[in-house]
Coordinates of C-alpha atoms and ligand atoms in Angstrom, one line a residue:
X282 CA 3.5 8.4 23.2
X283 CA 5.7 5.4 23.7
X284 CA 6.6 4.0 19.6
X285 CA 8.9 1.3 18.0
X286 CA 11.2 1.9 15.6
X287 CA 11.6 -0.9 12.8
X288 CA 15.0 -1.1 11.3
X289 CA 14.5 -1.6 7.7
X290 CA 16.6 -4.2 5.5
X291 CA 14.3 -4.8 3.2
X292 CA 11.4 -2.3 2.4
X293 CA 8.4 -4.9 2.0
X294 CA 9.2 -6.5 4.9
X295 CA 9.8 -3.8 7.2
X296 CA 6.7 -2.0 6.2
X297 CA 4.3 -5.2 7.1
X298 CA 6.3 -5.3 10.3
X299 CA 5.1 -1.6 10.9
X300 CA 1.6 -2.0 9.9
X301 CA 1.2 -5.4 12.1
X302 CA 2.9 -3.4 15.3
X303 CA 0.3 -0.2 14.7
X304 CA -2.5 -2.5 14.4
X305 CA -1.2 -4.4 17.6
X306 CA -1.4 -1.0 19.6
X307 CA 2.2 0.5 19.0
X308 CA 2.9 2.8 16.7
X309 CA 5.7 2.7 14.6
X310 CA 8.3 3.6 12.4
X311 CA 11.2 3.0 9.9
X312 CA 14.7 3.7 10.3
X313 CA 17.4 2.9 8.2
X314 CA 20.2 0.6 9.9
X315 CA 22.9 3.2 10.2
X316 CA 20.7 5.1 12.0
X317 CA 19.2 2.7 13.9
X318 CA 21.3 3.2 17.3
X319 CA 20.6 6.9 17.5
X320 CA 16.9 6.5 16.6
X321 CA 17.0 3.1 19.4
X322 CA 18.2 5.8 22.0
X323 CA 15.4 8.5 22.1
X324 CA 13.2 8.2 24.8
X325 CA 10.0 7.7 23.8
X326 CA 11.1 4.4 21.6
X327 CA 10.2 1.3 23.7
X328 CA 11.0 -1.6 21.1
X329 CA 13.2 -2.1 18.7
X330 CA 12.6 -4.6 15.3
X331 CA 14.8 -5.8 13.0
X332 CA 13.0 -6.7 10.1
X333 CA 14.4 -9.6 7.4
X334 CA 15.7 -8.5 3.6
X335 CA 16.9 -9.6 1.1
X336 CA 21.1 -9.6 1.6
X337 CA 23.2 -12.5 4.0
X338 CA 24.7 -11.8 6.8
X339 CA 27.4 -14.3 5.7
X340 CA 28.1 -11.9 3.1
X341 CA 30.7 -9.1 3.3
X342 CA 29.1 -5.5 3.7
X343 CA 26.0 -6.5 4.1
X344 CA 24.0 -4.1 6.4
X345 CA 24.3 -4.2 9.8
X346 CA 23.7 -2.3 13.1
X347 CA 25.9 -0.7 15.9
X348 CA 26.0 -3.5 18.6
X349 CA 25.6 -1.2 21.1
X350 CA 22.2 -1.6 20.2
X351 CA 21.7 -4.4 21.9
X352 CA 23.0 -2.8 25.0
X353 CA 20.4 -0.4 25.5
X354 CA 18.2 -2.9 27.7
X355 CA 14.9 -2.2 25.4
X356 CA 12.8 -5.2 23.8
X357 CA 14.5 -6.4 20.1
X358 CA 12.6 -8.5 18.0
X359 CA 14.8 -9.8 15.5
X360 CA 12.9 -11.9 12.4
X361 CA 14.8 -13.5 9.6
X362 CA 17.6 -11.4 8.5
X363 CA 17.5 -9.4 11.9
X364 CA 17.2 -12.6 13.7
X365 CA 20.6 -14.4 12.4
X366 CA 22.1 -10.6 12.4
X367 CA 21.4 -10.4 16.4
X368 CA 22.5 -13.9 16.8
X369 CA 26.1 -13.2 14.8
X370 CA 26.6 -9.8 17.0
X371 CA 25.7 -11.7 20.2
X372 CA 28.3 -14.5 19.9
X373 CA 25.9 -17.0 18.2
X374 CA 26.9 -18.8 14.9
X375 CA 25.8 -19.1 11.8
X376 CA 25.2 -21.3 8.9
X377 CA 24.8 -21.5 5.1
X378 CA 22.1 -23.1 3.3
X379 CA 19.9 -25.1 2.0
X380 CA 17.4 -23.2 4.3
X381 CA 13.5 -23.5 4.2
X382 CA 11.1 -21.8 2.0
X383 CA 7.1 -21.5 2.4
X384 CA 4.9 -23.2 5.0
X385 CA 7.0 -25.0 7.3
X386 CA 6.1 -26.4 11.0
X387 CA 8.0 -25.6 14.1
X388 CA 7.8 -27.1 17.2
X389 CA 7.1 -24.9 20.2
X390 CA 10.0 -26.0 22.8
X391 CA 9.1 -22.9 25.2
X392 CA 6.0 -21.4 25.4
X393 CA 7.5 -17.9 26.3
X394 CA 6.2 -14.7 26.6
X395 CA 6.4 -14.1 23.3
X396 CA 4.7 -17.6 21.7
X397 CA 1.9 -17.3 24.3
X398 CA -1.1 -18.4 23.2
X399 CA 0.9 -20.9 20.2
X400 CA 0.3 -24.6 20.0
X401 CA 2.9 -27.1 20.2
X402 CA 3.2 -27.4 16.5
X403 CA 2.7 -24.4 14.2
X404 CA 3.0 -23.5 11.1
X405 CA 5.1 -20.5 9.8
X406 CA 6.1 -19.2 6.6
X407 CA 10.2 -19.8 5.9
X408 CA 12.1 -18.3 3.8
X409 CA 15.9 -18.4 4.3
X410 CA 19.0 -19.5 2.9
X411 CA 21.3 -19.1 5.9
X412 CA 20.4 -20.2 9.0
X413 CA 21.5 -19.6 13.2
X414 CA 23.3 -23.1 13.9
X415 CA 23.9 -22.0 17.2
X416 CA 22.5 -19.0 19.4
X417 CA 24.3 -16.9 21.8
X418 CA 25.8 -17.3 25.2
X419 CA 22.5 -16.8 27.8
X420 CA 20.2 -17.3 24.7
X421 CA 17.8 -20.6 24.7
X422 CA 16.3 -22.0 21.8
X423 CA 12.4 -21.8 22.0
X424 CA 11.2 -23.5 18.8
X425 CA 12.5 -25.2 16.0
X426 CA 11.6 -26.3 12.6
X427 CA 10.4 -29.8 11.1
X428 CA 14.2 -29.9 9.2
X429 CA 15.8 -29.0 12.5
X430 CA 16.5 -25.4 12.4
X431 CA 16.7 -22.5 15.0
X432 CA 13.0 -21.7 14.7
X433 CA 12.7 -18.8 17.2
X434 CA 15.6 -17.7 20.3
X435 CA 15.4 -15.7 23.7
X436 CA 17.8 -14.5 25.8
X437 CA 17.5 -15.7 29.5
X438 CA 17.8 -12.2 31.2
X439 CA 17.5 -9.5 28.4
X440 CA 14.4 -8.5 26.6
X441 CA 15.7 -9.9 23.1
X442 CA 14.1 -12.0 20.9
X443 CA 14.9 -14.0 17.4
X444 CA 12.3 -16.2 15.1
X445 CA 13.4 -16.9 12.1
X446 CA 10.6 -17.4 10.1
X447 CA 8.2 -14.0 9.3
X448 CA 5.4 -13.5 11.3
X449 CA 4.4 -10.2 9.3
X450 CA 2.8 -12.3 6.6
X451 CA -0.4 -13.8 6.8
X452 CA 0.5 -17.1 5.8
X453 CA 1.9 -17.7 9.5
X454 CA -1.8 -17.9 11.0
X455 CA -0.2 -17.1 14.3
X456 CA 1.6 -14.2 13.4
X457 CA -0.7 -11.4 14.6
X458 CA -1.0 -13.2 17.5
X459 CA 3.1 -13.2 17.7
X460 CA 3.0 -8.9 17.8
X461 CA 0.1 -8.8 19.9
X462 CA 3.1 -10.6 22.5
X463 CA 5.5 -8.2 21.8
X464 CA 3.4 -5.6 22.2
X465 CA 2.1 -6.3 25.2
X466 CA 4.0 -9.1 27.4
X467 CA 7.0 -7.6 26.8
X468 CA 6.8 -4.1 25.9
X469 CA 4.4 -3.6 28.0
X470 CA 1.6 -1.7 26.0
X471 CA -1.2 -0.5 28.1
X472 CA -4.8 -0.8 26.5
X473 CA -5.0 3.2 27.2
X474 CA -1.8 4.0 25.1
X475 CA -2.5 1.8 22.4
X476 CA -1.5 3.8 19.1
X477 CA -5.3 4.6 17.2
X478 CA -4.8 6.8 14.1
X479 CA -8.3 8.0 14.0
X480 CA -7.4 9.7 18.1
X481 CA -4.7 11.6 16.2
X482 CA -7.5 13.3 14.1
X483 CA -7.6 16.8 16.5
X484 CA -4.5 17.1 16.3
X485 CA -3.6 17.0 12.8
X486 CA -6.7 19.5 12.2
X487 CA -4.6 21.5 15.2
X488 CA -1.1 21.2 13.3
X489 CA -2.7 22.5 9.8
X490 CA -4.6 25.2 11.4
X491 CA -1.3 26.2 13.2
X492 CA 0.6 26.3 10.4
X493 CA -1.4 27.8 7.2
X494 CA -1.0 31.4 7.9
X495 CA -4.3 34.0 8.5
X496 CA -5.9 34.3 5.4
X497 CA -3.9 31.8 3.4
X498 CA -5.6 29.6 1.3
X499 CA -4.9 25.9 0.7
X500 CA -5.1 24.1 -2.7
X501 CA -6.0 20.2 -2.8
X502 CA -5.9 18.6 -5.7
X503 CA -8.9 15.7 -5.3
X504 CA -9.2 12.8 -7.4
X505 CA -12.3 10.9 -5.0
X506 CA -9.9 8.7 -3.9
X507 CA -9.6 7.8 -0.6
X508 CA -6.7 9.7 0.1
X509 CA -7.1 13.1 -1.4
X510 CA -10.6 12.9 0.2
X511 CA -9.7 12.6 3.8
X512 CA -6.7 15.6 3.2
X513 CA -9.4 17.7 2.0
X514 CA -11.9 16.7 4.2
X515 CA -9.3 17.6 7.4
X516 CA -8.3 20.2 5.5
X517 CA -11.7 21.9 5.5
X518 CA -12.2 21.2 9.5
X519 CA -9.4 23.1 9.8
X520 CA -9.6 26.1 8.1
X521 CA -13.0 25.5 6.6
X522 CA -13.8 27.6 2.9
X523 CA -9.6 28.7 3.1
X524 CA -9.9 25.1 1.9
X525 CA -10.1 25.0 -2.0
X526 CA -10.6 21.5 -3.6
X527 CA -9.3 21.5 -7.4
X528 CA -11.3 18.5 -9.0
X529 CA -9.9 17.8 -12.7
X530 CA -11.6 16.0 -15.1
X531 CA -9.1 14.0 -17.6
X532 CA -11.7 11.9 -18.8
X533 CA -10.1 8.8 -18.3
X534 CA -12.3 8.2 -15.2
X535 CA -14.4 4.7 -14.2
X536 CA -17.8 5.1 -15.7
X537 CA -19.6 7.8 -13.4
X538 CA -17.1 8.6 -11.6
X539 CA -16.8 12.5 -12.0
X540 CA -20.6 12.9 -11.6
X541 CA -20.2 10.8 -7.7
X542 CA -17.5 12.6 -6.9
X543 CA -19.1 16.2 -7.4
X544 CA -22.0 15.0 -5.2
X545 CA -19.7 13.7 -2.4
X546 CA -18.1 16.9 -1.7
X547 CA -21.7 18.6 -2.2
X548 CA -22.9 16.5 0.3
X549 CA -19.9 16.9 2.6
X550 CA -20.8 20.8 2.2
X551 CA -17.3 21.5 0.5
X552 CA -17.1 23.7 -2.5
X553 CA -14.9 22.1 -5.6
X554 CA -13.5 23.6 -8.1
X555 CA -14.7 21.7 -11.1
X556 CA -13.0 21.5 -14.2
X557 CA -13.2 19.2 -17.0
X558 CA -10.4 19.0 -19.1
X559 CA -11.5 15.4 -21.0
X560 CA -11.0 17.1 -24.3
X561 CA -7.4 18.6 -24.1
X562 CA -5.8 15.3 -22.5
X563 CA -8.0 12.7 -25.2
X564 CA -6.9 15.0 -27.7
X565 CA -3.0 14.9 -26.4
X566 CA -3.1 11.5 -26.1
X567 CA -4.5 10.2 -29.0
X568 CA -2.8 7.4 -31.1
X569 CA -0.3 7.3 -28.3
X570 CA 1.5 4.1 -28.1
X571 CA 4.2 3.9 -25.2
X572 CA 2.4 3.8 -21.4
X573 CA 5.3 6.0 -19.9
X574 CA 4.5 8.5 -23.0
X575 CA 1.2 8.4 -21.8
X576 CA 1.8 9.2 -17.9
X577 CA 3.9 12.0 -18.7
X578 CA 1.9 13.7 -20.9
X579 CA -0.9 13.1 -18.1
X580 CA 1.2 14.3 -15.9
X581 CA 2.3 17.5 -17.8
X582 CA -1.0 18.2 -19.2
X583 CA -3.0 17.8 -15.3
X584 CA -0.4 20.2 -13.8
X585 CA -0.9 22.5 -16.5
X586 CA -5.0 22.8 -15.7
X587 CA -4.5 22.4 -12.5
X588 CA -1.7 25.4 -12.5
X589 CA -3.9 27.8 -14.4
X590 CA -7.1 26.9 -12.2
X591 CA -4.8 27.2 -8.9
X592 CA -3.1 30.8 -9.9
X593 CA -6.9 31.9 -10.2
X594 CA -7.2 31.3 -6.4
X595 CA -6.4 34.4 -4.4
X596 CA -3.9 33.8 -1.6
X597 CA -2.9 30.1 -2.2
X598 CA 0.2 29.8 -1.0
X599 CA -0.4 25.9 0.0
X600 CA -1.2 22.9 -2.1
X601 CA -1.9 20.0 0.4
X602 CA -1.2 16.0 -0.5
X603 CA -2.6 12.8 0.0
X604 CA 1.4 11.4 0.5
X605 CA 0.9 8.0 2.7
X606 CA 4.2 6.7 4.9
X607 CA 5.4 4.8 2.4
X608 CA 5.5 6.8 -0.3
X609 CA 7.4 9.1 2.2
X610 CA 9.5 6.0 2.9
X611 CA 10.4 5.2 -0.4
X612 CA 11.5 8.1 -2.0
X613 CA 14.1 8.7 0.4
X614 CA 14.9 5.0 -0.7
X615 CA 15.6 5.4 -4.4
X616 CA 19.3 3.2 -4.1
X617 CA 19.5 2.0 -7.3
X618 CA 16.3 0.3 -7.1
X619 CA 14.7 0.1 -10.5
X620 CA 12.3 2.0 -11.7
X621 CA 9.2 -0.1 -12.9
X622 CA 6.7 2.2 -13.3
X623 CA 6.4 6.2 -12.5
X624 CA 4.0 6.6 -9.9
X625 CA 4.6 9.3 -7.7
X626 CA 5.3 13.3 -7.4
X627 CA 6.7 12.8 -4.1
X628 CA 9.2 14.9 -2.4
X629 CA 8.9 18.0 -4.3
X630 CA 6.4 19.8 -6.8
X631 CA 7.6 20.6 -10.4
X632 CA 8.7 24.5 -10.5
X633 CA 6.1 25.5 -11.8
X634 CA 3.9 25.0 -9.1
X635 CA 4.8 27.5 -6.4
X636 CA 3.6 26.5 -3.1
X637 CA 4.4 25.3 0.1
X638 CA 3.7 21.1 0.3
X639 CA 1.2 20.2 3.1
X640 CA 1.2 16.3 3.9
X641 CA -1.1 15.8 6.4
X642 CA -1.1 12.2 5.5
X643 CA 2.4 11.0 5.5
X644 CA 2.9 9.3 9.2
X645 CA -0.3 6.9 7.7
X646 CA -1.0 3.2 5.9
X647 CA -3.2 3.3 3.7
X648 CA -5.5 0.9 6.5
X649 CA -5.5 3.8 8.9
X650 CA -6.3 6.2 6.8
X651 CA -9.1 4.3 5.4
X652 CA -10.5 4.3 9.7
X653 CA -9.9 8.4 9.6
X654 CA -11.9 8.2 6.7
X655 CA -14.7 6.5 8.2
X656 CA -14.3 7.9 11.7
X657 CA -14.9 11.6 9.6
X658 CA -18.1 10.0 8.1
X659 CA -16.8 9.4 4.6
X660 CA -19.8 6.4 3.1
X661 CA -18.4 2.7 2.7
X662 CA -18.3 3.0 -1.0
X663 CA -15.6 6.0 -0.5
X664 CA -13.8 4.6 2.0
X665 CA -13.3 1.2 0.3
X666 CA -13.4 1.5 -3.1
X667 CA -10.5 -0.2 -5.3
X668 CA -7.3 2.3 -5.6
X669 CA -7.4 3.7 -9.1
X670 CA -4.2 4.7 -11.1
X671 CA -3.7 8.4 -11.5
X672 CA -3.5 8.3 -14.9
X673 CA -6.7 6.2 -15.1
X674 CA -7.6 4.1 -17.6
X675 CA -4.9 5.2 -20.1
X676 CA -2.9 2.2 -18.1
X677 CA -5.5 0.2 -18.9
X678 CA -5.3 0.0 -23.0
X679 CA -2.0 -1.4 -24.8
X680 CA -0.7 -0.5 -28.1
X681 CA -2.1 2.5 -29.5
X682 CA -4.6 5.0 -27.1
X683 CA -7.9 4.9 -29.2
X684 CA -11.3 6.4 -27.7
X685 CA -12.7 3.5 -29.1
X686 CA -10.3 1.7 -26.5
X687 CA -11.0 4.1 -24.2
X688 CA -14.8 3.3 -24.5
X689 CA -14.4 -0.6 -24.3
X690 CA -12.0 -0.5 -21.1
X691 CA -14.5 1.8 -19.2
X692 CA -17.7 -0.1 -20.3
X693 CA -15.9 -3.4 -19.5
X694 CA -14.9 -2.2 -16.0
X695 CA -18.2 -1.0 -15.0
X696 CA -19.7 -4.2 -15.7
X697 CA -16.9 -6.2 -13.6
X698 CA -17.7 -4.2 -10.7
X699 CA -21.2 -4.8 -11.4
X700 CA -21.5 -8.4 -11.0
X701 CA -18.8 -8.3 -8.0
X702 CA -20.9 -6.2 -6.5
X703 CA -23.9 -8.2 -7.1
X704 CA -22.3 -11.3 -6.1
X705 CA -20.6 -9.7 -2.7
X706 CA -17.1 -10.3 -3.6
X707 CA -16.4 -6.6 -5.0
X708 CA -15.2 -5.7 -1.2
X709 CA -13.1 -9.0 -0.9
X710 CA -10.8 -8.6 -4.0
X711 CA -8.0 -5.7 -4.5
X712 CA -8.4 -4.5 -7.8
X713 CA -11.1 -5.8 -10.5
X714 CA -10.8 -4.3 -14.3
X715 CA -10.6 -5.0 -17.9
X716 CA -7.9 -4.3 -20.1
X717 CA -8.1 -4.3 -23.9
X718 CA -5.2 -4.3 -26.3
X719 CA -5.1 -4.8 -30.2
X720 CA -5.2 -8.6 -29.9
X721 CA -8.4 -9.9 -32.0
X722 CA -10.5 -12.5 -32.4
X723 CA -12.9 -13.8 -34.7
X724 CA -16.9 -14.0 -33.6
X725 CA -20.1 -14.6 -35.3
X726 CA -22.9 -12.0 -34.0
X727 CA -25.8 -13.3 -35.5
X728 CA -24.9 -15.1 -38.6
X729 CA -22.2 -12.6 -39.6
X730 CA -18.0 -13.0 -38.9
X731 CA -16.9 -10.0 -36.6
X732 CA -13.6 -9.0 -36.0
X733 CA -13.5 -7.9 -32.9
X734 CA -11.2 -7.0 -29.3
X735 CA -10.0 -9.2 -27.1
X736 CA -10.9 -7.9 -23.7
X737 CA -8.8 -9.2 -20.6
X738 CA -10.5 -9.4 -17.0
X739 CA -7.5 -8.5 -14.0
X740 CA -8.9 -9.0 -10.8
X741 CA -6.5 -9.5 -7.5
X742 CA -6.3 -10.2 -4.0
X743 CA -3.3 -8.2 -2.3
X744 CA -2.8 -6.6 1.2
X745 CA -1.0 -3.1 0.0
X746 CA -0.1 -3.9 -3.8
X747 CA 3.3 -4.8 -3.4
X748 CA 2.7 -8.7 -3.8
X749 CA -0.9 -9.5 -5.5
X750 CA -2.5 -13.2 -6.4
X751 CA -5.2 -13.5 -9.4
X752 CA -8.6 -14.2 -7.7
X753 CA -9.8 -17.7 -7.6
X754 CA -13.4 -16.2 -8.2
X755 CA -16.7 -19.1 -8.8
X756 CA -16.5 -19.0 -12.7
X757 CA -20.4 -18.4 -12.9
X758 CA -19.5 -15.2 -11.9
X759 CA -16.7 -15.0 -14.5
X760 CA -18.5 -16.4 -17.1
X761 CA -21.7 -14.1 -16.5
X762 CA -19.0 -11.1 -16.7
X763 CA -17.9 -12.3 -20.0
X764 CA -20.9 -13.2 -21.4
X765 CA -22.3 -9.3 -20.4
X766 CA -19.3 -7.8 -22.1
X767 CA -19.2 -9.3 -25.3
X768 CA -23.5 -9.0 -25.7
X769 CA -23.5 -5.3 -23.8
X770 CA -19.8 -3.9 -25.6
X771 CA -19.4 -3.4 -29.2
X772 CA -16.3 -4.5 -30.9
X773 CA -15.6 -7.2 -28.1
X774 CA -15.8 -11.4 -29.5
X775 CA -13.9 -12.9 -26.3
X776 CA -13.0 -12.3 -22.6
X777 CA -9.9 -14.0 -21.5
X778 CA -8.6 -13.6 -17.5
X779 CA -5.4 -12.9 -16.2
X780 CA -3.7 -15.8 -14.6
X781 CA -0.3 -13.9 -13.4
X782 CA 0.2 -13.1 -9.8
X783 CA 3.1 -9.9 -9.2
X784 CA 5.3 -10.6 -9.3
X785 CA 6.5 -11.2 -11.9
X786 CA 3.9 -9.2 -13.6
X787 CA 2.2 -6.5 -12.3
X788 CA -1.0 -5.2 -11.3
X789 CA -2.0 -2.7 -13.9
X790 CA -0.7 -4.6 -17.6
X791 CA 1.5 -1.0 -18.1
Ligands
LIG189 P1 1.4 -2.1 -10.5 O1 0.8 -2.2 -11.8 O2 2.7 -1.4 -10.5 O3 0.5 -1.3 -9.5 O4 1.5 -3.5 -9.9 C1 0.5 -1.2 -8.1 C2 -0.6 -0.3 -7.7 O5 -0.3 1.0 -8.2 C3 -1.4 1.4 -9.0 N1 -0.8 2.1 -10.1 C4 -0.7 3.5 -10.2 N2 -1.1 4.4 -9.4 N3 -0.3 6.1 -10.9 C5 -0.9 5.8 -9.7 O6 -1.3 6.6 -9.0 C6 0.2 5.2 -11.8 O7 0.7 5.5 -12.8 C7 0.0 3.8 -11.4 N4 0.3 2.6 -12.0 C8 -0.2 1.6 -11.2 C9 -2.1 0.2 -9.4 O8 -3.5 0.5 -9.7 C10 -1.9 -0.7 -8.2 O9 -2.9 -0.4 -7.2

């Protein structure tokens, strides 16, 4: 199978530039820039992109590539960052500032191979500081910008390509259309060999029946999330009652949740181990006040249950994982980046749990795995539910973790996904929840003055959770929302809605 590899100088970026490629028919991955020649050379790697990021080229030690890269007569697609780097290494020169940010227009000078199917004037989504003031020897400019910058470059003879401005987003309307191009005008992508994660399915099924040994049993710890789903689900096909879903109850599930989940496996015909362990986590986390406390004694307390359950199993020597790509990605990326929330128990299981890691997941997006999902039958309200925190709604409750809290947040929730539902918009947003904290306001219900929660609606539009905008929803349906939770929730006198995109805040309010 032919793939790309995108060289990554700036994680968000590089990661849309991967998804856009795969959904164009080419499958791809990331490479860090040191690597990037080596990775360039193997055969099977037809294109090369080099994403944008956050550093200057202008700038002293920021990252760069071997140039030989450029030698090895394969397609480059340089955008933003990659674009100015390619131009510098080839001769080109560059320039400082002011730059362009947001929706800008270019004007199409050349209609090549790669802006087929653009108008004369587009508009793209900038966002640069420096800029290429001239592009290199046998390089023609093919668009430019309404203030007059290099828009987009391509060399006369070689298969090498610049735009400056970032096609990977969906505010450049033409963008898809850009990688569909590159795909295949110029790499040459052959509707037979176009990349399709749900093809891939016999083979993963082959790979984890090939390498769980005879008689070994495998241990998935589900959650009825998408992703845990689908691993047990190939899991199963592989190596069918060897498979041995753990299902743990922490009681800080969406209202019903536990009860759907049982009867999804039962009606997949896969046995789960249930166990509900809502009493020992409540109790452990009662009257806790800091988040992080919270997730690590979630944490700590779900790999205890799930421990004990698992060393009941005969023969496990496996626990399999619902780890996506870039979860892979970014924990080989730790670099001093800041941690803003712990998420993740990638890349290695706490001691105590003794088993060999299966990851039948990790080449996938999130998008393609929701396809496998559906391709292996999984019902729409599985495969496209919102993503729910691990730790559930403990993230959901600021200052102190009451079950009175507890009891608002989940009743709350249920009736926002209620009325999105009802008013066809639940599939079109992100995330929708409520949130409650130990702000109060004073209400009259009936003639009396109550005391009573404020309870905050969060719902968001976002493409993979990175970058999320609040939801410009009809307020009738807001307002019918807060009008049901402060008549249907006791101890609840207003509704207020979060007005924040992330950044800067972020999705979940800790
Ligand atoms: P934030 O709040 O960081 O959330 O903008 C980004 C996405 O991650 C989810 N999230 C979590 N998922 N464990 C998880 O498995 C967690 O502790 C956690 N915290 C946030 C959040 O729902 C959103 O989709």
């Amino acid at each position: 199978m032919r793939r790309a590899v995108v060289v990554n100088f700036g994680g968000q970026y590089a990661h849309l530039i991967a998804r856009r490629l795969r959904e164009a028919g080419l499958y791809s991955e990331l490479v860090w820039p040191e690597e990037a020649l080596e990775a360039a050379r193997a055969q099977d790697v037809a294109a090369v992109v080099l994403s944008g990021g956050p550093a200057s080229v202008l700038e002293p030690n920021s990252p760069g590539v071997d140039p030989d890269l450029f030698k090895l007569n394969k397609p480059i697609l340089g955008i933003c960052y990659g674009f100015q780097l390619m131009a510098r290494e080839l001769g080109g020169k560059l320039a400082r500032g002011p730059g362009e940010y947001g929706n800008t227009e270019i004007r199409v000078l050349v209609k090549d191979e790669l802006l087929s199917g653009f108008e004369e004037r587009e508009v793209v989504w900038m966002s640069h500081g420096d800029s290429v003031a001239e592009v290199p020897p046998g390089f023609q400019v093919t668009a430019v910008s309404e203030r007059g910058y290099i828009a987009a470059m391509k060399a006369v003879d070689k298969p090498l390509y610049g735009v400056q401005f970032h096609p990977e987003v969906a505010h450049t309307p033409k963008g898809k259309q850009l990688f569909k191009n590159f795909v295949e005008n110029i790499v040459g992508i052959r509707s037979e060999e176009r990349w399709d994660p749900v093809r891939t399915v016999p083979q993963i099924i082959e790979e984890i029946r090939r390498t769980v040994g005879p008689g070994e049993r495998v241990i998935i710890g589900v959650s009825g999330g998408i992703d845990s789903t689908v691993v047990a689900l190939l899991v199963a096909k592989a190596i069918g009652d060897r498979a041995v879903p753990i299902f743990v109850n922490h009681g800080l599930f969406r209202e019903g949740e536990p009860e759907e989940v049982l009867q999804l496996f039962q009606r997949l015909g896969i046995r789960v181990i249930y166990v509900d362990a809502s009493e020992e986590f409540l109790r452990r986390l009662d009257g806790v006040e800091d988040c992080e406390e919270r997730r690590r004694i979630i944490g700590e307390t779900f790999i205890d249950v799930f421990a004990k359950t698992a060393s009941q199993v005969s023969n496990a020597r496996w626990l399999a994982q619902g780890t996506l790509y870039p979860d892979v990605i970014e924990s080989g990326a730790v670099k001093g980046a800041d941690k803003i929330k712990s998420h993740h128990n990638v890349g290695g299981l706490p001691a105590r749990l003794d088993f060999k890691l299966l990851e039948p997941l990790r080449n996938f997006y999130k998008d393609e795995v929701r396809a496998i999902g559906k391709a292996l039958g999984l019902p729409d309200d599985v495969v496209y539910r919102h993503p729910f925190p691990g730790p559930g709604l403990a993230v959901r409750i600021m200052g102190q973790f009451t079950r009175e809290k507890l009891d608002i947040v989940r009743r709350a929730s249920k009736i926002v996904e209620e009325e999105l539902k009802a008013s066809g918009l639940y599939y079109r947003v992100w995330q929708a929840f409520a949130v409650v904290g130990d702000d109060m306001w004073v209400g009259v219900k009936g003639d009396a003055r109550s005391v009573g929660h404020v309870v905050t609606i969060r719902i968001v539009e976002s493409e993979d959770a990175m970058t999320a905008d609040w939801a410009k929803l009809d307020w009738r349906v807001l307002s019918r929302i807060a009008q049901r939770i402060v008549s249907e929730v006791p101890k609840v006198t207003m509704v207020a809605y979060a007005i924040t995109p992330k950044p800067p805040a972020t999705i979940e309010p800790c």
